[in-house]
């Protein structure tokens, strides 16, 4: 059956006439039949055998070779003949039209539109108001009515190109015709249609015809076909298409095809040169870009996320259902640090030489950064099991991207990119997902403007950010109004391109990965007290990077063990940079039994294994100086507080309101559903813990993570001490920072099931 939703899209024509009963016309008849179409279907074709076959197959009720006869009482006429045959068919149609029903609607299925519109103008004086030109983007290399397929149009697009004076009722009826066949109908103007199709359909057909013809001529015994394996077969399938139809298309859409062919020839020339000169960087850059663009394209077609194509975390509407209770036991290694993963790609791309990264986080946020650099011409191999090889292009080697750079959910990417792009010679635009589009970017745009950058934002300093290239930046001394590592890093990155010194003073210490990594790449960043600075105009030298596990991801398991009687978990190789260990300090103050083992340094960053065993927690006043050092850990820490004895008070944490969600409110709403007492204030929250080893700490229920990865994971962990199941909605974004979360949660002894998984 044609898809379910068709029940609402029924085509009510009394007599549909298809002129030209080939694959496209025959499939239209077949699809209408399956949709429960009640009217009569007639066809007209110069080949009587096709008509006879159509009747025999049960696709049409009647038909013949003479248009006058078939047109009688037709309420809709679909022209499905090759493009260059349209003019003569229209001429006959114009004469015979009085035979049709009074309110007849005319449409077509031609693959090019400007030529067909010109024919209509010639024949009818102007495009009649009851004529709606259209093009179903579906087909097959097979031809003739014998190949008719009732599902040919299901989930395919049909582009209608109505003229401004079109009769709206006629347009609606053509739309219904295609919707009844399961197609998605959209509108476009004629010129744009022809441009788009030249690139997406006509050019690939030309290449396939050309390749097969060229190889077949060279190989008289046609061995290529005997030995042709996947690549040849996949690339050339469409060369089996109908020659007449395609000759007509290339003649009809000549100008647009020639323009797309020029672009293609230029690309081919570049690749030829790369092969000739053994330019392996250029080859990798092109292939990588193409390979990722192809995956991205698949993901758009499948309506899944880019990430899902890499078989990581399920996407779409993802819900976690977590059973109450369970254990927290084992040795785990959580994925690489998100902040360092972003920075490794950014600095690696701008460095001279090749940077090898180990432990890279293959989460959506850092992959968005990686993809953005590919779009700026950087050759990047991987990621493969956390390994990435970046072929640095030097400080001035980035190329203008073809379109806006999309950084998904990632505030870090957008803010750091804004600094880096402000220093480039080309214009750029940064966009993100719905959550990111609501987040404040004035905090970076304002100081960058002080440095001389020109940046446009949407209302309220929100994304998208349009950054004008070619500005000459000047170093500034900036007193940050908020403690933000993203703002600091943005300015330091812009400072690399600025004249003189860029100094940033922070109101409280924030993560210093940018400073450390710049030093690691041989770029001096100085610090005195609360201020760090660098001098513009230097260069970065590539070197290896070992990204430790992310303490922010480890936190969910630290809290899991801290609240679960009998728990004993060791988290291996976790980054314990002093600017990130607020969670360790806060949990220790609450009474957690936590020890650091095997402490050492990798690539300028301290790491350790963290062992945590259950011990009863008590409520505390969280020291304000710990807030920036634990800024991403509060959702999980709120769950620790709900399991402590007594009240935990958090203040000075207004930054939590502008994260991936308003984390104070999102957590408060979820805690309310579990029945945890709390009071919200502007810059924090009081949470009344109900910790008691012998009983659950709260109930269960359905909470909404609002698409915020850390809210989702925090409530999953909360289930360890709930009396009822907790269902968490909107969990797809866990993939931004912690693709393996559910697998690891299961390994420690939790029962999490995932609904809405994309297969
Ligand atoms: C980050 C800084 C923090 C943090 C974010 C990552 C970074 O943001 O919340 O997850 O990598 O610099 P702010 O700088 O906005 O505090």
XYZ file of C-alpha atoms and ligand atoms in Angstrom:
775
model
C 0.000 0.000 0.000
C 1.044 3.563 -0.612
C 1.824 5.245 2.696
C -0.712 5.726 5.474
C -0.912 9.496 5.351
C -2.384 9.285 1.892
C -5.718 8.585 3.378
C -5.962 12.317 3.920
C -4.815 13.176 0.365
C -7.307 11.791 -2.076
C -7.355 12.961 -5.634
C -10.931 13.584 -6.815
C -10.510 13.991 -10.565
C -13.334 12.416 -12.565
C -11.210 11.549 -15.617
C -7.465 11.787 -15.697
C -5.752 11.668 -19.064
C -2.070 10.781 -19.223
C -0.456 11.731 -22.510
C 2.585 9.510 -22.982
C 2.326 6.180 -21.207
C 5.922 5.409 -20.261
C 7.604 4.812 -16.918
C 6.560 8.164 -15.443
C 2.982 8.222 -16.752
C 2.475 4.510 -16.012
C 3.796 4.881 -12.459
C 1.445 7.813 -11.900
C -1.485 5.628 -12.931
C -0.245 2.765 -10.755
C 0.204 5.016 -7.695
C -3.252 6.546 -8.110
C -4.809 3.107 -8.345
C -3.168 2.113 -5.078
C -4.296 5.313 -3.384
C -7.925 4.340 -3.928
C -8.495 6.823 -6.789
C -12.147 6.578 -7.850
C -12.063 8.393 -11.198
C -11.314 7.038 -14.637
C -7.723 6.841 -15.880
C -7.171 7.179 -19.601
C -3.969 7.341 -21.599
C -2.956 8.493 -25.044
C 0.265 7.278 -26.658
C 1.409 6.945 -30.267
C 2.392 3.356 -29.468
C -0.798 1.270 -29.289
C 1.119 -1.601 -27.693
C 1.935 0.499 -24.631
C -1.759 1.345 -24.246
C -2.731 -2.315 -24.556
C -0.118 -3.249 -21.961
C -1.329 -0.504 -19.608
C -4.883 -1.861 -19.822
C -3.687 -5.437 -19.372
C -1.655 -4.415 -16.287
C -4.787 -2.823 -14.850
C -3.167 0.630 -14.704
C -5.517 2.455 -17.044
C -9.189 1.971 -17.820
C -9.022 3.028 -21.390
C -6.755 4.624 -23.970
C -5.830 5.097 -27.575
C -3.564 6.804 -30.033
C -5.786 9.790 -30.875
C -5.781 12.729 -28.555
C -9.165 14.117 -29.614
C -10.947 10.948 -28.537
C -9.113 10.545 -25.286
C -9.515 14.152 -24.245
C -13.287 13.872 -24.080
C -14.507 14.982 -20.638
C -11.018 14.855 -19.137
C -10.849 16.866 -15.882
C -7.064 16.714 -15.674
C -4.455 16.206 -18.383
C -0.894 15.187 -17.538
C 1.682 15.639 -20.278
C 4.257 12.902 -19.796
C 6.102 12.979 -23.118
C 9.801 13.774 -23.704
C 10.559 17.478 -23.379
C 11.034 18.225 -27.072
C 7.768 16.490 -27.948
C 5.851 18.838 -25.649
C 5.394 21.589 -28.223
C 3.590 19.493 -30.813
C 1.509 17.750 -28.139
C 0.509 21.132 -26.752
C -0.432 22.347 -30.230
C -2.809 19.411 -30.717
C -4.082 19.847 -27.188
C -4.880 23.513 -27.811
C -7.088 22.587 -30.737
C -8.799 19.685 -28.988
C -9.306 21.410 -25.655
C -13.009 22.166 -26.176
C -13.608 18.413 -25.881
C -12.262 18.340 -22.339
C -14.300 19.074 -19.219
C -15.040 22.775 -18.614
C -12.786 23.031 -15.562
C -9.937 20.978 -17.001
C -6.473 21.391 -15.401
C -3.279 20.882 -17.413
C 0.031 19.799 -15.990
C 3.243 18.100 -17.088
C 6.139 16.051 -15.753
C 8.983 17.458 -17.880
C 12.475 17.517 -16.420
C 13.215 21.079 -17.563
C 10.812 23.937 -17.149
C 11.878 27.073 -19.017
C 11.658 25.422 -22.433
C 8.280 23.903 -21.679
C 6.978 27.240 -20.429
C 8.193 28.828 -23.669
C 6.301 26.196 -25.688
C 3.143 26.936 -23.719
C 3.539 30.645 -24.343
C 4.032 30.014 -28.061
C 1.072 27.684 -28.397
C -1.421 29.369 -26.044
C -0.216 33.005 -26.212
C 0.588 32.790 -22.509
C 0.765 30.010 -19.951
C -2.947 29.300 -19.374
C -4.099 29.958 -15.813
C -5.290 26.347 -15.582
C -1.824 25.002 -16.466
C 0.532 24.117 -13.604
C 3.951 22.931 -14.767
C 5.562 20.326 -12.534
C 8.379 17.841 -12.228
C 8.401 14.681 -10.123
C 11.979 14.056 -8.951
C 11.809 10.341 -9.402
C 12.699 7.950 -12.135
C 14.599 4.880 -12.987
C 17.013 3.758 -15.648
C 14.191 1.551 -16.903
C 11.663 2.869 -19.387
C 8.233 2.002 -20.760
C 4.954 1.249 -19.045
C 6.140 -2.282 -18.248
C 8.465 -0.723 -15.629
C 5.614 1.213 -13.919
C 6.023 1.254 -10.162
C 3.225 2.339 -7.792
C 5.784 3.404 -5.186
C 7.965 5.451 -7.529
C 6.845 8.765 -5.995
C 6.530 7.757 -2.339
C 8.596 10.196 -0.238
C 9.997 11.739 -3.408
C 9.743 15.413 -4.153
C 7.543 16.894 -6.821
C 8.454 20.449 -7.758
C 5.636 22.609 -9.089
C 6.599 25.805 -10.920
C 3.340 27.779 -11.080
C 3.177 31.115 -12.901
C 2.146 34.176 -10.858
C -1.311 34.278 -12.488
C -2.084 30.606 -11.816
C -5.596 29.615 -10.816
C -5.266 28.550 -7.179
C -7.828 25.843 -7.495
C -5.849 24.314 -10.380
C -2.663 24.467 -8.303
C -4.381 22.744 -5.392
C -5.697 19.960 -7.610
C -2.244 19.238 -9.048
C -0.825 19.259 -5.537
C -3.450 16.710 -4.452
C -2.682 14.514 -7.454
C 0.925 14.091 -6.335
C 0.202 13.910 -2.631
C -2.131 11.034 -3.365
C 0.894 9.251 -4.883
C 2.839 9.725 -1.640
C 5.043 12.583 -2.852
C 6.178 15.705 -0.982
C 5.086 18.649 -3.090
C 6.992 21.921 -3.130
C 7.066 25.058 -5.266
C 9.912 26.839 -6.989
C 10.249 29.307 -9.809
C 11.133 27.996 -13.243
C 14.650 29.444 -13.399
C 15.695 28.077 -10.056
C 14.273 24.681 -10.892
C 16.382 24.491 -14.022
C 19.560 25.565 -12.223
C 19.089 23.107 -9.376
C 18.240 20.198 -11.630
C 21.178 20.893 -13.928
C 23.475 20.213 -10.973
C 21.649 17.467 -9.142
C 20.382 15.427 -12.049
C 21.442 16.507 -15.512
C 25.186 16.780 -14.833
C 25.406 13.330 -13.160
C 23.577 11.776 -16.103
C 25.934 13.438 -18.553
C 28.933 12.082 -16.625
C 27.514 8.576 -16.474
C 26.732 8.528 -20.212
C 30.182 9.887 -20.956
C 32.090 7.473 -18.725
C 30.376 4.372 -20.051
C 30.732 5.533 -23.640
C 34.408 6.419 -23.219
C 35.312 3.140 -21.559
C 33.183 1.046 -23.867
C 34.843 2.556 -26.934
C 38.292 1.819 -25.559
C 37.450 -1.752 -24.747
C 36.310 -3.491 -27.846
C 35.821 -6.827 -26.220
C 33.879 -5.029 -23.494
C 35.849 -6.617 -20.687
C 34.908 -3.672 -18.494
C 31.395 -4.991 -18.279
C 32.556 -8.494 -17.570
C 34.740 -7.410 -14.671
C 32.865 -4.300 -13.623
C 32.520 -4.354 -9.877
C 30.716 -2.041 -7.421
C 32.248 1.329 -8.305
C 31.612 1.175 -12.022
C 28.198 -0.338 -11.513
C 27.129 2.250 -8.894
C 28.444 5.208 -10.802
C 26.993 4.257 -14.155
C 23.556 2.829 -13.373
C 21.857 5.912 -14.772
C 23.662 5.570 -18.097
C 21.018 2.965 -18.908
C 18.337 5.688 -19.003
C 16.162 6.590 -21.972
C 18.383 8.274 -24.633
C 15.598 10.324 -26.252
C 14.426 11.729 -22.971
C 17.948 12.734 -22.016
C 18.846 14.191 -25.386
C 15.809 16.419 -24.994
C 16.785 17.475 -21.492
C 20.285 18.583 -22.501
C 18.989 20.529 -25.471
C 16.239 22.132 -23.391
C 18.394 23.062 -20.395
C 21.551 23.920 -22.295
C 22.697 27.053 -20.430
C 22.316 25.706 -16.907
C 23.951 22.404 -17.854
C 26.923 24.204 -19.417
C 27.410 26.307 -16.272
C 27.423 23.240 -14.037
C 29.744 21.450 -16.437
C 32.212 24.375 -16.211
C 32.309 24.023 -12.405
C 32.772 20.302 -12.694
C 35.594 20.620 -15.220
C 37.409 23.044 -12.920
C 37.116 20.580 -10.009
C 38.297 17.714 -12.193
C 41.269 19.764 -13.323
C 42.261 20.419 -9.714
C 42.076 16.724 -8.908
C 44.010 15.813 -12.029
C 46.750 18.194 -10.999
C 46.797 16.763 -7.443
C 47.233 13.240 -8.838
C 49.910 14.381 -11.263
C 51.917 16.206 -8.584
C 51.443 13.580 -5.823
C 49.686 16.238 -3.736
C 48.348 13.878 -1.107
C 47.043 16.724 1.103
C 44.898 18.054 -1.714
C 43.587 14.588 -2.491
C 42.712 13.901 1.132
C 41.110 17.314 1.538
C 38.879 16.795 -1.494
C 37.969 13.187 -0.743
C 37.325 13.923 2.920
C 35.087 16.851 2.117
C 33.216 14.814 -0.455
C 32.893 11.769 1.759
C 31.526 13.777 4.646
C 29.255 15.808 2.426
C 27.887 12.520 1.069
C 27.224 11.174 4.589
C 25.635 14.470 5.499
C 23.446 14.251 2.436
C 22.376 10.716 3.383
C 21.516 11.907 6.845
C 19.350 14.674 5.407
C 17.591 12.195 3.172
C 17.049 9.756 6.004
C 15.967 12.608 8.263
C 18.542 11.545 10.847
C 21.344 13.570 12.324
C 24.806 13.768 10.829
C 26.069 11.808 13.796
C 23.642 8.945 13.325
C 25.299 8.254 9.996
C 28.407 7.334 11.949
C 26.483 4.748 13.916
C 26.998 6.431 17.223
C 24.089 7.646 19.227
C 20.508 7.205 18.133
C 18.813 10.401 17.026
C 15.412 11.892 16.527
C 12.930 11.798 19.367
C 14.943 9.795 21.865
C 13.480 8.905 25.257
C 15.276 7.162 28.133
C 13.280 4.878 30.386
C 15.294 4.108 33.512
C 14.251 1.527 36.083
C 14.602 2.516 39.725
C 17.523 1.139 41.739
C 20.487 -0.758 40.321
C 24.161 -0.763 41.112
C 27.153 1.449 40.535
C 30.195 -0.818 40.162
C 33.173 -1.124 37.857
C 36.141 0.438 36.065
C 35.257 2.789 33.237
C 36.883 5.119 30.766
C 34.571 7.896 29.636
C 35.121 9.661 26.277
C 37.620 12.438 25.626
C 37.320 15.954 26.962
C 34.972 18.103 24.887
C 36.746 21.415 25.480
C 40.136 19.995 24.560
C 38.748 18.124 21.535
C 37.413 21.366 20.023
C 40.681 23.153 20.675
C 42.838 20.319 19.302
C 41.151 20.649 15.901
C 41.238 24.444 15.909
C 44.894 24.790 16.805
C 45.902 21.758 14.732
C 44.256 23.329 11.672
C 46.101 26.641 12.135
C 49.440 25.025 12.912
C 52.296 24.347 10.556
C 52.776 20.596 10.223
C 50.708 17.549 11.057
C 48.940 17.199 14.407
C 48.084 13.709 15.634
C 45.274 13.684 18.205
C 44.537 10.725 20.501
C 41.436 10.450 22.683
C 39.367 12.856 20.529
C 35.703 12.990 21.570
C 33.615 11.651 18.695
C 30.558 13.541 19.898
C 28.404 15.781 17.736
C 29.803 19.040 19.143
C 33.450 18.369 18.416
C 32.570 16.679 15.108
C 30.813 19.891 14.094
C 34.064 21.760 14.686
C 35.971 19.187 12.681
C 33.500 19.428 9.806
C 33.688 23.228 9.799
C 37.456 23.081 9.257
C 37.010 20.610 6.436
C 34.680 23.137 4.881
C 37.494 25.667 5.162
C 39.825 23.429 3.197
C 41.709 21.649 5.989
C 42.568 18.006 5.343
C 41.598 15.963 8.394
C 41.821 12.181 8.608
C 39.554 10.321 10.975
C 38.191 10.322 13.546
C 38.833 6.657 13.988
C 38.658 5.312 17.532
C 39.581 8.705 18.905
C 42.474 9.277 16.521
C 42.483 12.295 14.239
C 45.231 13.532 11.938
C 45.089 17.205 11.039
C 47.132 18.572 8.166
C 47.654 22.118 9.406
C 47.381 24.946 6.894
C 49.166 27.636 8.927
C 47.738 30.818 10.424
C 46.610 32.208 7.053
C 45.834 29.026 5.143
C 42.094 28.653 5.772
C 39.836 29.036 2.738
C 36.437 30.717 2.575
C 33.720 28.107 3.205
C 31.085 27.711 0.491
C 28.230 28.501 2.892
C 27.414 29.108 6.564
C 29.332 26.987 9.067
C 26.828 24.967 11.099
C 28.033 24.150 14.616
C 24.931 22.340 15.879
C 24.383 22.557 19.638
C 27.843 23.807 20.488
C 28.255 27.145 22.256
C 31.980 26.485 22.598
C 32.384 26.035 18.849
C 30.420 29.160 18.017
C 32.210 31.396 20.492
C 35.718 30.149 19.767
C 35.097 30.247 16.023
C 33.890 33.825 16.233
C 37.318 34.912 17.497
C 39.224 32.813 15.052
C 37.124 33.864 12.050
C 37.314 37.550 12.970
C 40.999 37.304 12.045
C 40.474 35.796 8.579
C 40.569 37.536 5.227
C 37.183 36.085 4.168
C 33.579 36.627 5.284
C 31.912 33.879 7.234
C 28.658 33.006 8.928
C 28.079 30.798 11.972
C 24.759 29.069 12.561
C 23.534 26.443 15.006
C 20.559 24.430 16.167
C 17.441 25.743 17.885
C 18.988 25.712 21.370
C 22.154 27.498 20.249
C 20.133 30.093 18.361
C 18.724 31.265 21.704
C 22.099 31.672 23.405
C 23.844 35.014 23.975
C 26.655 35.864 21.572
C 26.948 39.557 22.447
C 29.473 38.462 25.069
C 31.896 37.631 22.258
C 30.688 40.012 19.544
C 31.060 43.105 21.761
C 34.731 42.680 22.730
C 35.597 41.493 19.206
C 34.120 44.750 17.902
C 36.374 46.588 20.324
C 39.260 44.799 18.625
C 38.087 46.133 15.259
C 35.981 43.237 13.999
C 32.702 43.770 12.163
C 30.147 41.222 13.319
C 26.401 41.175 12.741
C 24.149 39.225 15.066
C 20.414 38.640 15.115
C 18.241 40.535 17.618
C 19.488 40.449 21.192
C 22.998 39.412 20.129
C 21.802 35.923 19.138
C 23.085 33.697 16.305
C 23.560 33.614 13.407
C 26.823 35.546 13.508
C 27.985 37.184 10.300
C 31.658 37.983 10.456
C 33.187 40.342 7.936
C 36.638 39.281 6.824
C 39.670 41.415 6.189
C 39.448 43.506 9.383
C 42.716 44.618 10.903
C 42.383 43.640 14.521
C 44.082 45.434 17.380
C 44.894 43.893 20.738
C 42.769 45.077 23.681
C 42.822 44.797 27.459
C 39.505 43.258 28.336
C 37.932 42.940 31.753
C 35.468 40.082 31.354
C 32.101 40.852 32.966
C 31.455 37.134 33.516
C 33.701 34.150 34.265
C 33.708 32.466 30.861
C 36.424 30.319 29.326
C 34.649 30.564 25.989
C 34.866 34.362 25.930
C 38.480 34.293 27.115
C 39.404 31.716 24.463
C 37.568 33.623 21.732
C 39.604 36.738 22.482
C 42.894 34.874 22.685
C 42.202 33.275 19.291
C 41.352 36.673 17.790
C 44.475 37.980 19.533
C 46.620 35.616 17.441
C 45.644 37.786 14.462
C 45.717 41.161 16.235
C 48.376 43.792 16.269
C 50.002 44.038 19.687
C 48.962 42.435 22.931
C 45.566 40.973 23.806
C 44.962 40.788 27.550
C 41.990 39.198 29.272
C 41.200 39.565 32.960
C 38.773 37.079 34.446
C 36.612 37.720 37.516
C 37.210 34.111 38.632
C 39.483 31.369 37.271
C 37.982 29.448 34.333
C 39.281 26.463 32.400
C 42.648 27.247 30.858
C 42.886 24.626 28.113
C 43.346 27.255 25.402
C 46.340 28.776 27.173
C 47.899 25.378 27.857
C 47.353 24.086 24.353
C 48.678 27.279 22.747
C 51.803 26.871 24.840
C 51.959 23.242 23.698
C 51.927 24.461 20.068
C 54.853 26.750 20.854
C 52.816 29.973 21.199
C 53.628 31.937 24.336
C 50.688 32.854 26.567
C 51.633 34.603 29.789
C 49.645 34.786 33.012
C 49.878 36.896 36.110
C 47.160 36.528 38.728
C 43.766 36.874 37.108
C 45.073 38.090 33.722
C 46.479 36.237 30.738
C 47.826 37.678 27.509
C 49.517 36.958 24.228
C 51.128 38.914 21.413
C 49.623 38.655 17.916
C 51.413 37.643 14.744
C 53.139 34.436 15.864
C 52.792 30.927 14.524
C 51.752 27.524 15.813
C 53.857 24.417 15.428
C 52.095 21.060 15.214
C 52.656 18.410 17.864
C 50.896 15.357 19.298
C 47.863 15.809 21.572
C 46.592 13.257 24.068
C 43.087 14.236 25.156
C 42.231 12.859 28.614
C 38.734 11.640 29.573
C 36.250 14.417 30.217
C 35.730 15.121 33.906
C 32.328 16.553 32.994
C 31.264 13.174 31.588
C 32.960 11.320 34.455
C 30.824 13.387 36.840
C 27.678 11.383 36.080
C 29.407 8.251 37.323
C 31.021 10.035 40.263
C 27.560 11.084 41.384
C 26.137 7.617 40.599
C 28.630 6.085 43.022
C 28.280 8.887 45.572
C 24.518 8.257 45.975
C 24.297 4.451 45.697
C 24.947 2.356 48.824
C 27.623 -0.285 48.176
C 28.968 1.541 45.093
C 32.613 1.389 44.006
C 33.618 2.921 40.679
C 37.004 3.793 39.204
C 37.139 6.251 36.328
C 40.358 5.987 34.361
C 42.575 8.660 32.831
C 40.363 11.623 33.751
C 41.605 15.176 33.180
C 42.033 16.851 36.565
C 43.135 20.292 35.438
C 42.850 22.539 38.550
C 40.351 24.745 36.686
C 38.000 21.784 36.220
C 37.977 19.989 39.574
C 35.147 21.853 41.286
C 33.108 18.653 41.220
C 35.791 16.744 43.140
C 36.040 19.532 45.719
C 32.269 19.867 46.128
C 31.595 16.120 46.399
C 34.435 15.817 48.929
C 32.939 18.646 50.990
C 29.627 16.781 50.911
C 31.349 13.745 52.428
C 32.014 11.593 49.345
C 34.720 8.943 49.632
C 36.841 9.910 46.671
C 40.530 9.242 45.938
C 42.892 10.145 43.101
C 45.197 7.354 41.917
C 47.929 7.127 39.323
C 48.296 10.901 38.967
C 50.504 12.009 36.079
C 50.671 14.525 33.262
C 49.921 14.077 29.545
C 50.735 16.837 27.077
C 50.644 19.587 29.683
C 47.403 18.442 31.335
C 47.213 16.557 34.670
C 45.269 13.268 34.668
C 44.376 10.626 37.257
C 42.190 7.613 37.880
C 39.402 8.622 40.232
C 38.099 5.986 42.649
C 34.832 6.710 44.401
C 32.991 4.548 46.927
C 29.652 5.161 48.523
C 29.539 7.221 51.711
C 26.543 9.160 53.042
C 26.403 12.735 51.734
C 25.448 15.861 53.654
C 24.013 19.129 52.372
C 26.466 22.048 52.134
C 26.671 25.685 51.075
C 28.609 25.365 47.837
C 31.622 27.736 47.988
C 31.106 30.447 45.362
C 34.719 30.151 44.186
C 33.999 26.559 43.128
C 31.150 27.549 40.800
C 33.185 28.315 37.631
C 35.327 25.245 38.331
C 32.255 22.991 38.265
C 30.077 24.980 35.854
C 29.013 22.008 33.700
C 28.654 19.635 36.641
C 25.685 21.207 38.429
C 22.899 19.148 36.886
C 24.570 16.011 38.315
C 25.498 17.786 41.560
C 21.824 18.725 42.057
C 21.065 14.994 42.044
C 23.811 14.459 44.632
C 22.159 17.212 46.714
C 18.756 15.527 46.437
C 20.359 12.418 47.997
C 22.261 14.214 50.773
C 21.049 14.762 54.291
C 20.015 18.378 54.701
C 19.947 21.368 52.407
C 22.490 22.200 49.718
C 22.645 25.870 48.721
C 24.026 27.150 45.438
C 24.547 30.862 44.731
C 26.512 32.888 42.160
C 25.557 30.480 39.385
C 23.484 32.740 37.080
C 25.585 31.473 34.141
C 23.655 28.202 34.419
C 20.650 30.013 33.001
C 22.347 30.503 29.597
C 23.705 27.023 28.969
C 22.171 24.524 26.517
C 19.002 25.133 28.577
C 18.233 27.268 31.611
C 19.759 24.592 33.805
C 18.467 25.973 37.103
C 14.878 25.915 35.878
C 15.170 22.691 33.876
C 16.569 20.840 36.908
C 14.040 22.442 39.281
C 11.169 21.325 37.048
C 12.467 17.757 36.970
C 13.159 17.695 40.720
C 9.585 18.888 41.326
C 8.275 15.909 39.339
C 10.373 13.510 41.461
C 9.043 15.214 44.590
C 12.314 16.788 45.750
C 11.809 19.964 47.791
C 13.683 22.970 46.510
C 13.583 26.756 46.199
C 14.791 28.514 43.080
C 16.536 31.906 43.239
C 17.854 33.980 40.363
C 21.469 32.827 40.707
C 21.012 29.413 42.276
C 18.842 26.976 44.146
C 18.340 25.393 47.584
C 17.751 21.651 47.438
C 16.458 19.767 50.449
C 18.036 16.318 50.450
C 16.268 13.278 51.789
C 19.277 10.948 52.028
C 18.620 7.742 53.906
C 20.532 4.545 53.044
C 17.570 2.338 53.677
C 14.938 3.967 51.472
C 14.638 5.626 48.068
C 15.225 9.368 48.153
C 12.358 10.386 45.856
C 9.715 9.125 43.438
C 9.757 8.775 39.672
C 7.912 10.295 36.742
C 8.331 11.774 33.293
C 10.800 14.647 32.989
C 11.791 16.733 29.989
C 15.518 17.288 29.420
C 14.660 20.090 26.965
C 17.262 18.636 24.612
C 20.040 19.437 27.095
C 22.496 16.518 27.250
C 23.536 17.107 30.852
C 19.962 17.393 32.163
C 19.149 14.091 30.444
C 22.130 12.263 31.949
C 21.579 13.768 35.417
C 18.025 12.421 35.640
C 19.141 9.047 34.312
C 21.598 8.785 37.220
C 18.898 9.973 39.651
C 17.027 6.707 38.996
C 19.562 4.804 41.121
C 17.768 6.167 44.191
C 14.205 6.615 42.876
C 11.223 4.553 44.012
C 9.662 4.491 40.531
C 10.769 4.487 36.924
C 12.040 7.809 35.528
C 11.236 8.547 31.895
C 13.373 11.267 30.324
C 12.302 12.967 27.112
C 14.413 14.624 24.419
C 17.662 12.777 25.027
C 19.083 12.799 21.471
C 21.613 15.484 22.363
C 23.431 13.210 24.784
C 25.326 12.408 21.579
C 26.819 15.894 21.620
C 29.157 15.100 24.496
C 28.786 11.469 25.539
C 27.901 9.068 22.712
C 28.413 5.932 24.843
C 26.511 7.069 27.903
C 23.776 4.424 27.850
C 26.251 1.588 27.264
C 28.414 2.691 30.203
C 25.407 3.263 32.474
C 24.299 -0.270 31.686
C 27.786 -1.558 32.465
C 27.795 -0.127 35.987
C 24.492 -1.845 36.752
C 21.730 0.532 35.716
C 18.714 -0.477 33.636
C 18.286 2.159 30.916
C 16.253 1.464 27.821
C 16.203 3.789 24.862
C 13.071 4.467 22.850
C 12.983 6.103 19.464
C 16.323 4.710 18.363
C 17.067 5.343 14.751
C 18.193 2.161 13.006
C 33.690 25.668 27.840
C 33.455 26.663 28.744
C 32.263 26.719 29.600
C 31.545 25.375 29.629
C 31.418 24.740 28.268
C 32.786 24.517 27.670
C 34.914 25.729 27.012
O 31.373 27.688 29.074
O 30.264 25.520 30.193
O 30.757 23.485 28.344
O 35.253 24.715 26.368
O 35.543 26.789 26.986
P 31.457 29.258 29.516
O 32.732 29.783 29.007
O 30.286 29.890 28.843
O 31.352 29.227 30.983
